[in-house]
């Protein structure tokens, strides 16, 4: 039982001495339980356990009518299914009961580098299918290589590389054998392997966040845009977007790849394509104020193109939907969303103006 305002990082620290950990953790542990459960909550173990919203036994929700409702799959299940990935539209999550698992003593992470998106997809799919690793994460990393003439102007251009970080838990000092666990994988380069405690792994990105805070990135505008793609359309969509995305546009941000299975989540309002394997893709820039408008235009185009790839937006960041786009996003669930809003927030008090119902 945890209050919804508790930050995930604080919960992880409290549980660590007990040898326990939540099944799924987001990369950024400085966010609240209630916040990520209202979104979905994706992490590097989601290919195995689903989203954080899939790993909830019970919720306490305060509706806009002032009712305090305890809900679960067995009790008040309608509100339970609206609150998870409900974007705060139907009630405020105030408490959650989540399952825990026994954590391992240590983790060994392998940092592999790929110079071809198809190759990293092949290896990511292979390790998800055979289950050899416990955590999987990837990125698209630009390497500026020079200037070229484009439409009469000299512009920076670059090539894209794709780091893949795969991690295996182990106990009693029995780390996996590198040759065995990497068998059959074909990276451009095997860059590094390192052992860390479970707690160090959970907070592995804290040094990155601290670096951002010391520079201009932390105070910049962050119109992050994330999508979930069917596996067979991933290369087409990502390759197309990257070709139209000059590296300087990121402003010090990064581009996320999130390989995942398509069968581990059953949250009704977490809209995603169908399929055995899915790919999350996120453009996460930090933009100086003077460049915000052209960046938003580019992100809107990338967002609209998701429909052509039969994908869905993951709604954690910048969203610029019209009424019709909201209906398109929720598809057959639109009537459920509209009816739920009328029932639990008839006056439109919760997060008004975000979802356009009319």
mmCIF file of C-alpha atoms in Angstrom, residues 45-335:
data_model
loop_
_atom_site.group_PDB
_atom_site.id
_atom_site.type_symbol
_atom_site.label_atom_id
_atom_site.label_comp_id
_atom_site.label_asym_id
_atom_site.label_seq_id
_atom_site.Cartn_x
_atom_site.Cartn_y
_atom_site.Cartn_z
ATOM 1 C CA UNK A 45 11.344 -4.482 -17.852
ATOM 2 C CA UNK A 46 8.016 -3.805 -19.598
ATOM 3 C CA UNK A 47 8.771 -6.400 -22.270
ATOM 4 C CA UNK A 48 8.470 -8.946 -19.460
ATOM 5 C CA UNK A 49 5.959 -7.438 -16.992
ATOM 6 C CA UNK A 50 3.946 -4.880 -18.960
ATOM 7 C CA UNK A 51 3.483 -1.291 -17.813
ATOM 8 C CA UNK A 52 3.398 -0.129 -14.204
ATOM 9 C CA UNK A 53 -0.358 0.158 -14.619
ATOM 10 C CA UNK A 54 -0.500 -3.584 -15.299
ATOM 11 C CA UNK A 55 1.164 -4.232 -11.964
ATOM 12 C CA UNK A 56 -1.484 -2.811 -9.643
ATOM 13 C CA UNK A 57 -3.674 -4.851 -7.329
ATOM 14 C CA UNK A 58 -5.889 -2.046 -6.042
ATOM 15 C CA UNK A 59 -6.372 1.709 -6.323
ATOM 16 C CA UNK A 60 -8.031 4.359 -4.224
ATOM 17 C CA UNK A 61 -9.483 7.062 -6.472
ATOM 18 C CA UNK A 62 -11.157 10.362 -5.609
ATOM 19 C CA UNK A 63 -13.649 11.266 -8.322
ATOM 20 C CA UNK A 64 -14.683 14.780 -9.322
ATOM 21 C CA UNK A 65 -17.977 14.232 -7.507
ATOM 22 C CA UNK A 66 -16.059 13.872 -4.236
ATOM 23 C CA UNK A 67 -16.447 10.118 -3.871
ATOM 24 C CA UNK A 68 -13.551 8.090 -2.484
ATOM 25 C CA UNK A 69 -13.656 4.781 -4.324
ATOM 26 C CA UNK A 70 -11.537 1.681 -3.757
ATOM 27 C CA UNK A 71 -11.281 -0.185 -7.030
ATOM 28 C CA UNK A 72 -9.593 -3.295 -8.382
ATOM 29 C CA UNK A 73 -10.178 -5.896 -11.104
ATOM 30 C CA UNK A 74 -12.859 -7.426 -8.869
ATOM 31 C CA UNK A 75 -14.364 -4.319 -7.205
ATOM 32 C CA UNK A 76 -15.484 -1.187 -9.082
ATOM 33 C CA UNK A 77 -13.559 -2.480 -12.073
ATOM 34 C CA UNK A 78 -14.962 0.188 -14.403
ATOM 35 C CA UNK A 79 -13.213 2.982 -12.506
ATOM 36 C CA UNK A 80 -10.100 0.819 -12.072
ATOM 37 C CA UNK A 81 -9.844 0.520 -15.856
ATOM 38 C CA UNK A 82 -10.513 4.230 -16.366
ATOM 39 C CA UNK A 83 -7.989 5.406 -13.770
ATOM 40 C CA UNK A 84 -5.088 3.400 -15.209
ATOM 41 C CA UNK A 85 -3.827 5.290 -18.270
ATOM 42 C CA UNK A 86 -6.792 7.621 -17.793
ATOM 43 C CA UNK A 87 -4.677 10.793 -17.859
ATOM 44 C CA UNK A 88 -6.366 12.059 -14.688
ATOM 45 C CA UNK A 89 -9.652 12.544 -16.544
ATOM 46 C CA UNK A 90 -11.929 10.449 -14.342
ATOM 47 C CA UNK A 91 -10.463 10.769 -10.864
ATOM 48 C CA UNK A 92 -7.318 11.376 -8.861
ATOM 49 C CA UNK A 93 -5.406 8.293 -7.756
ATOM 50 C CA UNK A 94 -4.587 8.720 -4.057
ATOM 51 C CA UNK A 95 -3.354 5.248 -3.097
ATOM 52 C CA UNK A 96 -2.100 2.136 -4.869
ATOM 53 C CA UNK A 97 -1.430 -1.429 -3.828
ATOM 54 C CA UNK A 98 1.321 -2.854 -6.014
ATOM 55 C CA UNK A 99 2.985 -6.274 -6.153
ATOM 56 C CA UNK A 100 6.700 -6.583 -5.494
ATOM 57 C CA UNK A 101 9.305 -9.104 -6.532
ATOM 58 C CA UNK A 102 12.512 -10.287 -4.933
ATOM 59 C CA UNK A 103 15.422 -8.446 -6.478
ATOM 60 C CA UNK A 104 18.762 -9.953 -7.414
ATOM 61 C CA UNK A 105 22.005 -8.930 -5.728
ATOM 62 C CA UNK A 106 23.644 -7.488 -8.825
ATOM 63 C CA UNK A 107 23.142 -6.745 -12.504
ATOM 64 C CA UNK A 108 25.548 -7.061 -15.405
ATOM 65 C CA UNK A 109 24.928 -4.605 -18.240
ATOM 66 C CA UNK A 110 26.287 -4.991 -21.763
ATOM 67 C CA UNK A 111 26.538 -1.870 -23.919
ATOM 68 C CA UNK A 112 26.342 -2.833 -27.582
ATOM 69 C CA UNK A 113 26.564 -0.388 -30.485
ATOM 70 C CA UNK A 114 24.840 -0.768 -33.860
ATOM 71 C CA UNK A 115 25.225 1.247 -37.039
ATOM 72 C CA UNK A 116 22.036 -0.077 -38.640
ATOM 73 C CA UNK A 117 18.516 0.176 -37.218
ATOM 74 C CA UNK A 118 17.505 -3.156 -38.751
ATOM 75 C CA UNK A 119 20.325 -4.947 -36.963
ATOM 76 C CA UNK A 120 19.483 -3.548 -33.541
ATOM 77 C CA UNK A 121 15.840 -4.485 -34.113
ATOM 78 C CA UNK A 122 16.842 -8.033 -35.048
ATOM 79 C CA UNK A 123 18.919 -8.499 -31.909
ATOM 80 C CA UNK A 124 16.367 -6.802 -29.638
ATOM 81 C CA UNK A 125 13.651 -9.104 -30.939
ATOM 82 C CA UNK A 126 15.889 -12.125 -30.449
ATOM 83 C CA UNK A 127 16.668 -11.382 -26.796
ATOM 84 C CA UNK A 128 13.034 -10.553 -26.002
ATOM 85 C CA UNK A 129 11.912 -13.840 -27.534
ATOM 86 C CA UNK A 130 14.445 -16.030 -25.738
ATOM 87 C CA UNK A 131 14.328 -14.120 -22.440
ATOM 88 C CA UNK A 132 18.060 -14.198 -21.814
ATOM 89 C CA UNK A 133 18.118 -10.632 -20.404
ATOM 90 C CA UNK A 134 16.012 -8.988 -17.699
ATOM 91 C CA UNK A 135 16.181 -5.377 -18.905
ATOM 92 C CA UNK A 136 16.383 -3.910 -22.425
ATOM 93 C CA UNK A 137 16.779 -0.291 -23.547
ATOM 94 C CA UNK A 138 18.034 1.499 -26.630
ATOM 95 C CA UNK A 139 18.540 4.934 -28.202
ATOM 96 C CA UNK A 140 19.151 6.674 -31.494
ATOM 97 C CA UNK A 141 22.347 8.702 -31.231
ATOM 98 C CA UNK A 142 23.365 11.272 -33.872
ATOM 99 C CA UNK A 143 26.975 11.675 -34.913
ATOM 100 C CA UNK A 144 27.523 14.966 -36.792
ATOM 101 C CA UNK A 145 30.062 14.289 -39.529
ATOM 102 C CA UNK A 146 30.258 17.571 -41.423
ATOM 103 C CA UNK A 147 28.458 20.139 -43.549
ATOM 104 C CA UNK A 148 26.661 19.683 -46.841
ATOM 105 C CA UNK A 149 24.817 21.981 -49.219
ATOM 106 C CA UNK A 150 21.058 21.630 -48.870
ATOM 107 C CA UNK A 151 18.625 23.961 -50.670
ATOM 108 C CA UNK A 152 21.426 26.451 -51.250
ATOM 109 C CA UNK A 153 22.596 26.502 -47.626
ATOM 110 C CA UNK A 154 25.396 24.743 -45.792
ATOM 111 C CA UNK A 155 23.877 22.540 -43.108
ATOM 112 C CA UNK A 156 25.190 20.154 -40.493
ATOM 113 C CA UNK A 157 24.455 16.520 -41.277
ATOM 114 C CA UNK A 158 25.263 13.298 -39.531
ATOM 115 C CA UNK A 159 24.856 9.559 -39.251
ATOM 116 C CA UNK A 160 22.764 7.699 -36.687
ATOM 117 C CA UNK A 161 24.013 5.008 -34.337
ATOM 118 C CA UNK A 162 21.954 2.812 -32.035
ATOM 119 C CA UNK A 163 23.259 1.800 -28.589
ATOM 120 C CA UNK A 164 21.536 -1.237 -27.084
ATOM 121 C CA UNK A 165 21.881 -1.798 -23.333
ATOM 122 C CA UNK A 166 20.943 -5.291 -22.163
ATOM 123 C CA UNK A 167 21.137 -6.319 -18.523
ATOM 124 C CA UNK A 168 21.075 -9.634 -16.669
ATOM 125 C CA UNK A 169 20.416 -10.049 -12.953
ATOM 126 C CA UNK A 170 22.513 -12.473 -10.922
ATOM 127 C CA UNK A 171 23.033 -13.598 -7.315
ATOM 128 C CA UNK A 172 25.881 -14.916 -5.161
ATOM 129 C CA UNK A 173 28.501 -13.299 -7.385
ATOM 130 C CA UNK A 174 27.702 -15.651 -10.270
ATOM 131 C CA UNK A 175 27.791 -13.221 -13.174
ATOM 132 C CA UNK A 176 26.790 -14.513 -16.618
ATOM 133 C CA UNK A 177 29.512 -15.657 -19.009
ATOM 134 C CA UNK A 178 29.869 -12.915 -21.597
ATOM 135 C CA UNK A 179 30.461 -15.190 -24.579
ATOM 136 C CA UNK A 180 27.458 -17.355 -23.770
ATOM 137 C CA UNK A 181 24.915 -14.634 -23.082
ATOM 138 C CA UNK A 182 25.926 -12.581 -26.141
ATOM 139 C CA UNK A 183 25.910 -15.587 -28.467
ATOM 140 C CA UNK A 184 24.075 -14.960 -31.719
ATOM 141 C CA UNK A 185 24.061 -11.163 -31.403
ATOM 142 C CA UNK A 186 25.682 -9.045 -34.117
ATOM 143 C CA UNK A 187 26.511 -5.537 -32.893
ATOM 144 C CA UNK A 188 28.777 -3.177 -34.769
ATOM 145 C CA UNK A 189 30.849 -3.042 -31.588
ATOM 146 C CA UNK A 190 30.731 -4.493 -28.073
ATOM 147 C CA UNK A 191 31.588 -1.365 -26.127
ATOM 148 C CA UNK A 192 31.453 -2.188 -22.439
ATOM 149 C CA UNK A 193 30.232 -4.551 -19.724
ATOM 150 C CA UNK A 194 29.801 -3.622 -16.075
ATOM 151 C CA UNK A 195 28.396 -5.032 -12.840
ATOM 152 C CA UNK A 196 26.260 -2.883 -10.537
ATOM 153 C CA UNK A 197 24.104 -3.418 -7.500
ATOM 154 C CA UNK A 198 20.350 -3.469 -7.995
ATOM 155 C CA UNK A 199 20.067 -0.018 -6.427
ATOM 156 C CA UNK A 200 22.820 1.416 -8.623
ATOM 157 C CA UNK A 201 21.080 0.032 -11.680
ATOM 158 C CA UNK A 202 17.718 1.521 -10.698
ATOM 159 C CA UNK A 203 19.326 4.971 -10.413
ATOM 160 C CA UNK A 204 21.662 4.476 -13.398
ATOM 161 C CA UNK A 205 20.498 7.652 -15.166
ATOM 162 C CA UNK A 206 20.890 10.006 -12.202
ATOM 163 C CA UNK A 207 24.376 11.131 -13.354
ATOM 164 C CA UNK A 208 22.842 12.066 -16.720
ATOM 165 C CA UNK A 209 20.117 14.103 -15.026
ATOM 166 C CA UNK A 210 22.711 15.855 -12.861
ATOM 167 C CA UNK A 211 24.737 16.706 -15.963
ATOM 168 C CA UNK A 212 21.628 18.169 -17.595
ATOM 169 C CA UNK A 213 20.954 20.293 -14.523
ATOM 170 C CA UNK A 214 24.424 21.842 -14.741
ATOM 171 C CA UNK A 215 23.929 22.867 -18.358
ATOM 172 C CA UNK A 216 21.270 24.716 -20.362
ATOM 173 C CA UNK A 217 19.274 21.570 -21.179
ATOM 174 C CA UNK A 218 17.425 21.341 -17.842
ATOM 175 C CA UNK A 219 16.006 24.841 -18.117
ATOM 176 C CA UNK A 220 15.066 24.556 -21.785
ATOM 177 C CA UNK A 221 11.624 23.749 -23.155
ATOM 178 C CA UNK A 222 10.924 20.003 -23.336
ATOM 179 C CA UNK A 223 8.199 19.200 -25.882
ATOM 180 C CA UNK A 224 8.746 15.445 -25.711
ATOM 181 C CA UNK A 225 6.887 13.314 -28.229
ATOM 182 C CA UNK A 226 6.591 9.534 -27.839
ATOM 183 C CA UNK A 227 4.903 6.878 -29.943
ATOM 184 C CA UNK A 228 4.303 3.119 -29.901
ATOM 185 C CA UNK A 229 4.776 1.397 -33.255
ATOM 186 C CA UNK A 230 3.983 -2.013 -34.709
ATOM 187 C CA UNK A 231 7.225 -3.897 -35.209
ATOM 188 C CA UNK A 232 6.842 -4.282 -38.967
ATOM 189 C CA UNK A 233 6.414 -0.518 -39.447
ATOM 190 C CA UNK A 234 9.159 0.572 -37.067
ATOM 191 C CA UNK A 235 12.004 0.793 -39.559
ATOM 192 C CA UNK A 236 9.942 2.771 -42.073
ATOM 193 C CA UNK A 237 8.696 5.270 -39.489
ATOM 194 C CA UNK A 238 11.901 5.741 -37.484
ATOM 195 C CA UNK A 239 14.136 5.890 -40.558
ATOM 196 C CA UNK A 240 11.843 8.473 -42.172
ATOM 197 C CA UNK A 241 11.686 10.653 -39.058
ATOM 198 C CA UNK A 242 15.435 10.508 -38.416
ATOM 199 C CA UNK A 243 16.209 11.550 -41.982
ATOM 200 C CA UNK A 244 14.096 14.667 -41.494
ATOM 201 C CA UNK A 245 15.451 15.421 -38.038
ATOM 202 C CA UNK A 246 18.754 17.350 -38.127
ATOM 203 C CA UNK A 247 20.853 16.532 -35.036
ATOM 204 C CA UNK A 248 21.073 20.174 -33.821
ATOM 205 C CA UNK A 249 17.270 20.209 -33.446
ATOM 206 C CA UNK A 250 17.576 17.986 -30.385
ATOM 207 C CA UNK A 251 19.207 20.763 -28.410
ATOM 208 C CA UNK A 252 21.088 18.316 -26.211
ATOM 209 C CA UNK A 253 18.185 15.893 -25.805
ATOM 210 C CA UNK A 254 18.005 12.305 -26.913
ATOM 211 C CA UNK A 255 15.900 9.877 -28.911
ATOM 212 C CA UNK A 256 14.586 6.790 -27.195
ATOM 213 C CA UNK A 257 13.962 3.321 -28.582
ATOM 214 C CA UNK A 258 11.915 1.001 -26.394
ATOM 215 C CA UNK A 259 11.692 -2.596 -27.650
ATOM 216 C CA UNK A 260 8.759 -4.403 -26.063
ATOM 217 C CA UNK A 261 6.454 -7.357 -26.410
ATOM 218 C CA UNK A 262 2.890 -6.581 -27.413
ATOM 219 C CA UNK A 263 1.221 -9.148 -25.179
ATOM 220 C CA UNK A 264 2.253 -8.110 -21.661
ATOM 221 C CA UNK A 265 -0.148 -5.180 -21.161
ATOM 222 C CA UNK A 266 -3.919 -5.366 -20.738
ATOM 223 C CA UNK A 267 -4.676 -1.764 -19.698
ATOM 224 C CA UNK A 268 -7.814 -0.831 -21.677
ATOM 225 C CA UNK A 269 -6.932 2.858 -22.183
ATOM 226 C CA UNK A 270 -3.240 2.348 -22.940
ATOM 227 C CA UNK A 271 -3.708 2.656 -26.676
ATOM 228 C CA UNK A 272 -1.160 0.660 -28.634
ATOM 229 C CA UNK A 273 -0.923 -1.375 -31.830
ATOM 230 C CA UNK A 274 -1.601 -5.082 -31.827
ATOM 231 C CA UNK A 275 1.211 -7.517 -32.397
ATOM 232 C CA UNK A 276 3.664 -9.850 -30.709
ATOM 233 C CA UNK A 277 6.392 -7.183 -30.663
ATOM 234 C CA UNK A 278 6.175 -3.394 -30.484
ATOM 235 C CA UNK A 279 8.664 -0.531 -30.529
ATOM 236 C CA UNK A 280 8.435 2.657 -28.538
ATOM 237 C CA UNK A 281 10.108 5.700 -30.070
ATOM 238 C CA UNK A 282 10.537 9.018 -28.317
ATOM 239 C CA UNK A 283 11.943 12.347 -29.469
ATOM 240 C CA UNK A 284 13.003 14.028 -26.220
ATOM 241 C CA UNK A 285 14.518 17.437 -27.022
ATOM 242 C CA UNK A 286 15.556 20.350 -24.862
ATOM 243 C CA UNK A 287 14.840 23.396 -26.989
ATOM 244 C CA UNK A 288 15.892 27.040 -26.472
ATOM 245 C CA UNK A 289 12.834 29.277 -26.497
ATOM 246 C CA UNK A 290 13.723 30.912 -29.831
ATOM 247 C CA UNK A 291 13.544 27.533 -31.612
ATOM 248 C CA UNK A 292 10.370 26.178 -30.006
ATOM 249 C CA UNK A 293 7.939 26.951 -32.842
ATOM 250 C CA UNK A 294 9.808 25.172 -35.671
ATOM 251 C CA UNK A 295 10.469 22.219 -33.373
ATOM 252 C CA UNK A 296 6.765 21.946 -32.511
ATOM 253 C CA UNK A 297 5.919 21.990 -36.214
ATOM 254 C CA UNK A 298 8.326 19.107 -36.832
ATOM 255 C CA UNK A 299 6.930 17.159 -33.876
ATOM 256 C CA UNK A 300 3.359 17.674 -35.093
ATOM 257 C CA UNK A 301 4.326 16.185 -38.452
ATOM 258 C CA UNK A 302 5.981 13.212 -36.747
ATOM 259 C CA UNK A 303 2.909 12.775 -34.555
ATOM 260 C CA UNK A 304 0.511 12.824 -37.504
ATOM 261 C CA UNK A 305 2.685 10.333 -39.394
ATOM 262 C CA UNK A 306 2.150 7.767 -36.635
ATOM 263 C CA UNK A 307 -1.296 7.004 -38.034
ATOM 264 C CA UNK A 308 0.239 6.171 -41.411
ATOM 265 C CA UNK A 309 2.430 3.629 -39.610
ATOM 266 C CA UNK A 310 -0.573 2.165 -37.730
ATOM 267 C CA UNK A 311 0.956 3.299 -34.450
ATOM 268 C CA UNK A 312 -0.317 5.223 -31.439
ATOM 269 C CA UNK A 313 0.920 8.185 -29.454
ATOM 270 C CA UNK A 314 2.133 7.605 -25.901
ATOM 271 C CA UNK A 315 0.650 10.672 -24.241
ATOM 272 C CA UNK A 316 3.287 11.564 -21.651
ATOM 273 C CA UNK A 317 4.630 14.664 -23.367
ATOM 274 C CA UNK A 318 3.683 17.218 -26.000
ATOM 275 C CA UNK A 319 0.186 16.560 -27.360
ATOM 276 C CA UNK A 320 -1.532 18.832 -29.871
ATOM 277 C CA UNK A 321 -4.712 16.923 -30.733
ATOM 278 C CA UNK A 322 -7.921 18.246 -32.204
ATOM 279 C CA UNK A 323 -11.241 16.657 -31.238
ATOM 280 C CA UNK A 324 -11.036 14.401 -34.281
ATOM 281 C CA UNK A 325 -7.504 13.310 -33.438
ATOM 282 C CA UNK A 326 -8.595 12.392 -29.901
ATOM 283 C CA UNK A 327 -11.376 10.241 -31.333
ATOM 284 C CA UNK A 328 -8.922 8.647 -33.731
ATOM 285 C CA UNK A 329 -6.446 7.970 -30.930
ATOM 286 C CA UNK A 330 -8.940 6.159 -28.705
ATOM 287 C CA UNK A 331 -10.735 4.488 -31.610
ATOM 288 C CA UNK A 332 -13.289 1.988 -30.355
ATOM 289 C CA UNK A 333 -12.572 3.132 -26.779
ATOM 290 C CA UNK A 334 -13.794 6.685 -27.467
ATOM 291 C CA UNK A 335 -17.329 5.908 -26.292
#
